[in-house]
Amino acid sequence: MKIPTTKFVFDRKHQASKNKKAPVMIEVYFNRKRKYIGTGVKLYIDQWDDRKLVKNAMDMIVLNDRINTVKNKIDGWITSLVEKGHSFEWEKLEAFLRQSDAAEKKFIDFVEALIETRTDILPSTKRNHRKVIKAVEEFGEIVYFSDLSRANIIAFDDFIKKRNVKQTTVFSYHKELKAYINEAIRRELIDRNPYDAIKIKRGESEDGRFLTPDEINSIRDANLPTESLNRVRDLFLLQCYTGMAYSDIMAFDFRNVEYRDRQFVLSEKRQKTGVPFVVVLVPDAMEIIEKYNRKLPKISNVQYNLRLKLIADAAGIDKPIASHWGRRTCGMYLLNKGFSMEIVAKVLGHKSIRTTEAVYAKILDKSVEEAFRKLDK
């Protein structure tokens, strides 16, 4: 088996002088083809010796160490290739050099830059991704691409869990981190996935997170002191009637509503996932929409959720209500009224009916148990 040879080459283009520096490079020679790889070291013409290498420089020990490190890294890779019985190819060398270069770059910087330039996710999603990277920074053991090891991923998992967060949140952190690691692999910045052979438990969402018809009535009838709270109540009730997410409500455009068979029908795509959904705007929903002349009021997600807590207090409901409770309430209402999982999945804009089943099956089981308890009493 033929193997490539390597050697140092200084001033390949014969440009060095006493006043002008030229680079020291590594020449890789194989099958009458040469490739030159930079070492990052440049010297004047009197600072190089083919046998002693760098000379006549105050930092020649450091410079010699630097260029030898680059050459040894390439030689070591070639030796490893031969020992494994693999043939040398220029494409393999290119991939190795890219990975070696990436190993000295910060994974953190790569992810932060990627988050800022992404156009396929909402600003709210970008904020969540930044939280994950902030957690990685606080962990402190994953900085460079070379730090992406199985041991560090396991240690990061332990670090998150010590924050006493739910397993669903832990899973979410890993899910976002894996997405950026996969992107680094796609760009050939790393050649292996540190998550291989690591299984992160998804965890289970808390039971409930939906309101009963009586609680919806309590919210609807609550005496609220400000116009702002009244607007938020209307938006939340609209979520309960339609199953739309906060982002879908904020992007609502009545021009996408069609009047068919004496019903107002909204066919749209979810803002977050792009998955189509179809919902009939029942009279209660249309009453709210018409109240605002078919243009719904806008409010930030943070302020929306803060006001929902105040509304819950005013309605006498001891539940940590948030915007996603509206979707869950709609889904539960439809299922309890006999709608199929397929219909509910279409209304909520789930990618798969499995998502709907995973979210609601356990809750429905408990609803059945509670109904039989009441019957027994």
Coordinates of C-alpha atoms in Angstrom, one line a residue:
M1 CA 0.0 0.0 0.0
K2 CA 1.4 3.4 -1.0
I3 CA 1.5 6.0 1.7
P4 CA 2.0 9.8 1.4
T5 CA 5.2 11.5 2.6
T6 CA 5.4 14.8 4.5
K7 CA 8.1 17.4 4.9
F8 CA 8.6 21.1 5.8
V9 CA 8.8 23.6 3.0
F10 CA 9.9 27.2 3.6
D11 CA 9.4 30.0 1.2
R12 CA 7.8 27.9 -1.5
K13 CA 7.3 30.9 -3.8
H14 CA 10.7 32.4 -3.2
Q15 CA 9.5 35.6 -1.8
A16 CA 11.4 35.8 1.5
S17 CA 14.1 38.4 2.2
K18 CA 15.6 40.1 5.2
N19 CA 12.7 42.5 5.2
K20 CA 9.9 40.2 4.1
K21 CA 8.6 37.1 5.7
A22 CA 7.4 33.9 4.0
P23 CA 5.4 31.0 5.4
V24 CA 6.5 27.6 6.7
M25 CA 4.3 24.9 5.3
I26 CA 3.8 21.2 5.3
E27 CA 4.1 19.4 2.0
V28 CA 2.0 16.2 1.6
Y29 CA 3.1 14.2 -1.5
F30 CA 1.2 11.3 -2.9
N31 CA 1.0 9.8 -6.4
R32 CA 2.7 12.8 -8.0
K33 CA 0.4 15.2 -6.4
R34 CA 1.3 17.7 -3.7
K35 CA -0.7 19.7 -1.1
Y36 CA 0.7 22.5 1.0
I37 CA -0.7 23.0 4.5
G38 CA 0.0 26.2 6.5
T39 CA 1.5 26.1 10.0
G40 CA 0.7 29.7 10.9
V41 CA 4.5 30.5 11.1
K42 CA 6.2 33.1 8.9
L43 CA 9.9 33.8 8.9
Y44 CA 12.6 36.1 7.3
I45 CA 15.0 34.4 4.9
D46 CA 17.8 34.1 7.5
Q47 CA 15.5 32.4 10.1
W48 CA 15.2 29.0 8.5
D49 CA 17.5 26.0 8.2
D50 CA 16.3 22.8 6.5
R51 CA 17.9 20.7 9.3
K52 CA 17.5 22.8 12.4
L53 CA 14.3 24.4 11.2
V54 CA 13.6 27.8 12.9
K55 CA 16.7 29.7 13.9
N56 CA 17.9 33.2 14.7
A57 CA 14.5 34.1 16.4
M58 CA 13.9 35.0 20.0
D59 CA 11.0 32.6 20.2
M60 CA 12.4 29.8 17.9
I61 CA 11.7 27.1 20.5
V62 CA 8.0 28.1 20.5
L63 CA 7.9 28.3 16.7
N64 CA 9.6 25.0 16.2
D65 CA 7.1 23.4 18.7
R66 CA 4.2 24.9 16.8
I67 CA 5.3 23.7 13.3
N68 CA 6.2 20.2 14.7
T69 CA 2.8 20.0 16.3
V70 CA 1.1 20.5 13.0
K71 CA 3.3 18.0 11.1
N72 CA 3.0 15.4 13.9
K73 CA -0.8 15.7 13.8
I74 CA -0.8 15.0 10.1
D75 CA 1.8 12.2 10.3
G76 CA -0.2 10.7 13.2
W77 CA -3.4 10.7 11.1
I78 CA -1.6 9.0 8.2
T79 CA -0.1 6.4 10.5
S80 CA -3.6 5.7 12.0
L81 CA -5.0 5.3 8.5
V82 CA -2.4 2.8 7.5
E83 CA -2.8 0.8 10.7
K84 CA -6.5 0.5 10.1
G85 CA -5.9 -0.8 6.6
H86 CA -7.5 2.2 4.9
S87 CA -6.2 3.7 1.7
F88 CA -5.1 7.4 1.6
E89 CA -7.4 9.8 -0.3
W90 CA -7.0 13.5 -0.7
E91 CA -10.7 13.9 0.2
K92 CA -10.1 12.2 3.5
L93 CA -7.2 14.5 4.2
E94 CA -9.4 17.5 3.5
A95 CA -12.0 16.2 5.9
F96 CA -9.4 15.6 8.6
L97 CA -8.0 19.1 8.2
R98 CA -11.4 20.7 8.5
Q99 CA -12.1 18.7 11.7
S100 CA -8.7 19.6 13.2
D101 CA -9.3 23.2 12.4
A102 CA -12.8 23.0 14.0
A103 CA -11.4 21.4 17.1
E104 CA -9.6 24.6 17.9
K105 CA -12.7 26.7 17.3
K106 CA -15.4 27.4 19.9
F107 CA -18.6 25.4 19.6
I108 CA -20.3 28.0 21.7
D109 CA -19.4 30.7 19.1
F110 CA -20.6 28.5 16.2
V111 CA -24.0 27.9 17.9
E112 CA -24.5 31.6 18.9
A113 CA -23.8 32.7 15.3
L114 CA -26.1 30.1 13.9
I115 CA -29.0 31.2 16.2
E116 CA -28.6 34.8 15.1
T117 CA -28.7 34.0 11.4
R118 CA -31.5 31.4 11.5
T119 CA -34.7 32.6 9.7
D120 CA -36.7 29.3 10.1
I121 CA -37.5 29.9 13.8
L122 CA -39.5 32.5 15.7
P123 CA -37.8 35.1 18.0
S124 CA -39.3 33.3 21.0
T125 CA -37.7 30.0 19.9
K126 CA -34.4 31.8 19.5
R127 CA -34.7 33.0 23.1
N128 CA -35.2 29.4 24.2
H129 CA -32.2 28.3 22.3
R130 CA -30.0 31.0 23.8
K131 CA -31.1 29.7 27.3
V132 CA -29.7 26.3 26.3
I133 CA -26.4 27.8 25.2
K134 CA -26.2 29.9 28.4
A135 CA -26.6 26.7 30.4
V136 CA -23.8 25.1 28.3
E137 CA -21.6 28.2 29.1
E138 CA -22.4 27.9 32.8
F139 CA -21.5 24.2 32.7
G140 CA -18.1 25.3 31.5
E141 CA -16.8 21.9 30.1
I142 CA -18.1 22.3 26.6
V143 CA -16.4 25.2 24.9
Y144 CA -14.5 23.9 21.8
F145 CA -15.6 21.4 19.3
S146 CA -13.0 19.0 20.8
D147 CA -15.0 19.2 24.1
L148 CA -18.0 17.4 22.5
S149 CA -17.4 14.1 24.1
R150 CA -19.8 11.4 25.5
A151 CA -18.4 12.0 29.0
N152 CA -19.1 15.8 28.8
I153 CA -22.7 15.2 27.5
I154 CA -23.4 12.9 30.5
A155 CA -21.8 15.5 32.8
F156 CA -24.0 18.2 31.3
D157 CA -27.0 16.1 31.8
D158 CA -26.1 15.8 35.5
F159 CA -25.5 19.6 35.7
I160 CA -29.0 20.4 34.3
K161 CA -30.7 18.0 36.7
K162 CA -29.1 19.6 39.7
R163 CA -31.1 22.7 38.8
N164 CA -34.2 20.7 39.9
V165 CA -35.9 21.2 36.6
K166 CA -38.5 18.7 35.2
Q167 CA -37.3 15.8 33.0
T168 CA -39.3 17.3 30.1
T169 CA -37.1 20.4 30.4
V170 CA -33.9 18.4 30.6
F171 CA -35.0 16.5 27.4
S172 CA -35.7 19.8 25.7
Y173 CA -32.2 21.1 26.5
H174 CA -30.6 18.0 25.0
K175 CA -32.9 18.1 21.9
E176 CA -31.9 21.7 21.0
L177 CA -28.2 20.9 21.7
K178 CA -28.3 17.8 19.5
A179 CA -29.8 19.9 16.7
Y180 CA -26.7 22.1 16.6
I181 CA -24.3 19.2 17.0
N182 CA -26.0 17.5 14.0
E183 CA -25.5 20.8 12.0
A184 CA -21.8 20.7 12.9
I185 CA -21.6 17.1 11.7
R186 CA -23.3 18.1 8.5
R187 CA -20.7 20.8 7.9
E188 CA -18.0 18.3 8.7
L189 CA -16.8 20.3 11.7
I190 CA -16.9 17.1 13.8
D191 CA -16.9 13.5 12.6
R192 CA -18.9 11.8 15.4
N193 CA -22.0 12.4 17.5
P194 CA -21.3 12.5 21.2
Y195 CA -24.9 11.5 21.8
D196 CA -24.4 8.1 20.2
A197 CA -25.4 5.3 22.7
I198 CA -26.8 8.0 25.1
K199 CA -30.5 7.7 25.8
I200 CA -32.1 10.8 27.3
K201 CA -35.5 10.2 28.8
R202 CA -38.3 12.4 27.5
G203 CA -40.1 12.6 30.7
E204 CA -43.9 13.0 31.1
S205 CA -45.8 16.3 31.2
E206 CA -47.8 17.1 34.2
D207 CA -51.3 15.7 34.3
G208 CA -53.9 18.2 33.7
R209 CA -53.0 21.6 32.3
F210 CA -56.5 22.1 31.0
L211 CA -59.6 23.8 32.3
T212 CA -63.0 22.3 32.9
P213 CA -66.2 23.9 31.4
D214 CA -67.0 25.3 34.8
E215 CA -63.6 26.9 35.1
I216 CA -64.0 28.4 31.6
N217 CA -67.3 29.9 32.7
S218 CA -65.6 31.3 35.8
I219 CA -63.0 33.1 33.7
R220 CA -65.7 34.4 31.3
D221 CA -67.8 35.8 34.2
A222 CA -65.0 37.1 36.3
N223 CA -65.1 40.8 37.2
L224 CA -61.8 42.2 35.9
P225 CA -60.6 45.7 36.9
T226 CA -58.7 46.8 33.7
E227 CA -59.3 46.8 30.0
S228 CA -55.9 45.1 29.5
L229 CA -57.0 42.1 31.6
N230 CA -60.3 42.0 29.6
R231 CA -58.4 41.8 26.3
V232 CA -56.2 39.0 27.6
R233 CA -59.2 37.1 28.8
D234 CA -60.8 37.4 25.4
L235 CA -57.6 36.1 23.7
F236 CA -57.4 33.2 26.1
L237 CA -61.0 32.2 25.6
L238 CA -60.5 32.4 21.9
Q239 CA -57.6 29.9 22.4
C240 CA -59.9 27.6 24.3
Y241 CA -62.5 27.8 21.6
T242 CA -60.1 27.3 18.7
G243 CA -57.0 25.4 20.0
M244 CA -54.7 28.1 18.4
A245 CA -51.4 28.7 20.1
Y246 CA -50.3 32.1 21.3
S247 CA -48.2 32.7 18.2
D248 CA -51.1 31.7 15.9
I249 CA -53.5 34.1 17.7
M250 CA -50.9 36.9 17.3
A251 CA -50.7 36.2 13.6
F252 CA -54.4 35.8 13.1
D253 CA -55.7 37.3 9.9
F254 CA -59.4 37.2 9.2
R255 CA -58.8 37.3 5.4
N256 CA -57.8 33.6 5.8
V257 CA -61.3 32.8 7.1
E258 CA -63.9 31.4 4.7
Y259 CA -67.7 31.2 5.1
R260 CA -68.8 27.7 4.0
D261 CA -72.0 25.9 4.8
R262 CA -73.1 28.6 7.3
Q263 CA -69.8 28.2 9.2
F264 CA -66.7 30.3 9.5
V265 CA -63.7 28.1 8.7
L266 CA -60.0 29.0 9.3
S267 CA -57.4 27.1 7.3
E268 CA -53.9 28.1 8.2
K269 CA -50.4 26.9 9.1
R270 CA -49.1 27.0 12.7
Q271 CA -46.6 29.7 13.1
K272 CA -44.2 27.6 15.1
T273 CA -44.1 24.4 13.1
G274 CA -45.7 25.3 9.7
V275 CA -48.1 22.3 10.0
P276 CA -51.6 23.1 8.6
F277 CA -54.6 23.2 10.8
V278 CA -58.3 23.7 10.2
V279 CA -60.8 25.0 12.8
V280 CA -64.4 26.1 12.7
L281 CA -64.9 29.4 14.5
V282 CA -67.9 28.6 16.7
P283 CA -70.3 31.5 17.6
D284 CA -68.4 32.2 20.9
A285 CA -65.2 32.6 19.0
M286 CA -66.7 34.8 16.3
E287 CA -68.3 37.0 19.0
I288 CA -64.8 37.8 20.3
I289 CA -63.3 38.3 16.9
E290 CA -66.1 40.7 15.9
K291 CA -65.7 42.6 19.2
Y292 CA -62.3 43.7 17.9
N293 CA -63.5 44.4 14.4
R294 CA -61.8 41.2 13.2
K295 CA -58.3 42.5 14.2
L296 CA -57.2 40.9 17.5
P297 CA -55.2 42.9 20.0
K298 CA -51.4 42.3 20.3
I299 CA -49.5 41.6 23.5
S300 CA -46.1 40.0 24.3
N301 CA -46.0 36.4 25.5
V302 CA -44.5 37.4 28.8
Q303 CA -47.1 40.0 29.6
Y304 CA -49.9 37.7 28.3
N305 CA -48.9 34.9 30.8
L306 CA -48.5 37.4 33.7
R307 CA -52.0 38.7 33.1
L308 CA -53.4 35.2 32.9
K309 CA -52.2 34.5 36.5
L310 CA -54.2 37.6 37.6
I311 CA -57.2 36.5 35.7
A312 CA -57.0 33.0 37.3
D313 CA -56.9 34.6 40.7
A314 CA -59.9 36.8 39.9
A315 CA -61.9 33.7 38.7
G316 CA -61.0 31.8 41.8
I317 CA -59.0 29.1 39.9
D318 CA -56.0 27.7 41.7
K319 CA -54.1 26.5 38.7
P320 CA -50.9 28.0 37.1
I321 CA -52.6 29.0 33.9
A322 CA -50.5 29.9 30.9
S323 CA -51.1 30.4 27.2
H324 CA -50.7 26.7 26.2
W325 CA -53.5 25.8 28.6
G326 CA -55.9 27.2 26.0
R327 CA -54.8 24.6 23.4
R328 CA -55.0 21.8 25.9
T329 CA -58.4 22.8 27.0
C330 CA -59.7 22.9 23.5
G331 CA -58.4 19.4 22.8
M332 CA -59.9 18.0 25.9
Y333 CA -63.3 19.6 25.2
L334 CA -63.4 18.1 21.7
L335 CA -62.4 14.7 22.9
N336 CA -64.9 14.7 25.6
K337 CA -67.6 15.7 23.1
G338 CA -66.8 12.6 21.0
F339 CA -64.4 14.0 18.4
S340 CA -61.9 11.5 17.1
M341 CA -58.1 11.8 17.7
E342 CA -57.7 12.4 14.0
I343 CA -60.0 15.4 14.0
V344 CA -58.4 16.9 17.2
A345 CA -54.9 16.4 15.6
K346 CA -56.1 18.4 12.6
V347 CA -57.6 21.2 14.6
L348 CA -54.5 21.6 16.8
G349 CA -52.1 21.3 13.9
H350 CA -50.1 18.3 15.2
K351 CA -47.6 16.7 12.8
S352 CA -48.8 13.2 13.7
I353 CA -51.8 11.7 15.5
R354 CA -49.2 10.1 17.8
T355 CA -48.5 13.5 19.2
T356 CA -52.1 14.0 20.0
E357 CA -52.3 10.5 21.6
A358 CA -49.2 11.1 23.7
V359 CA -50.5 14.4 25.0
Y360 CA -54.1 13.3 25.8
A361 CA -54.2 9.6 26.4
K362 CA -53.0 9.7 30.0
I363 CA -55.3 12.6 30.8
L364 CA -58.3 10.8 29.3
D365 CA -57.5 7.8 31.4
K366 CA -57.6 9.9 34.5
S367 CA -60.8 11.6 33.3
V368 CA -62.4 8.1 33.0
E369 CA -61.3 7.1 36.4
E370 CA -62.7 10.3 38.0
A371 CA -66.0 9.8 36.1
F372 CA -66.4 6.3 37.5
R373 CA -65.5 7.5 41.0
K374 CA -68.3 10.1 40.8
L375 CA -70.7 7.4 39.5
D376 CA -69.8 5.1 42.4
K377 CA -70.5 8.0 44.9

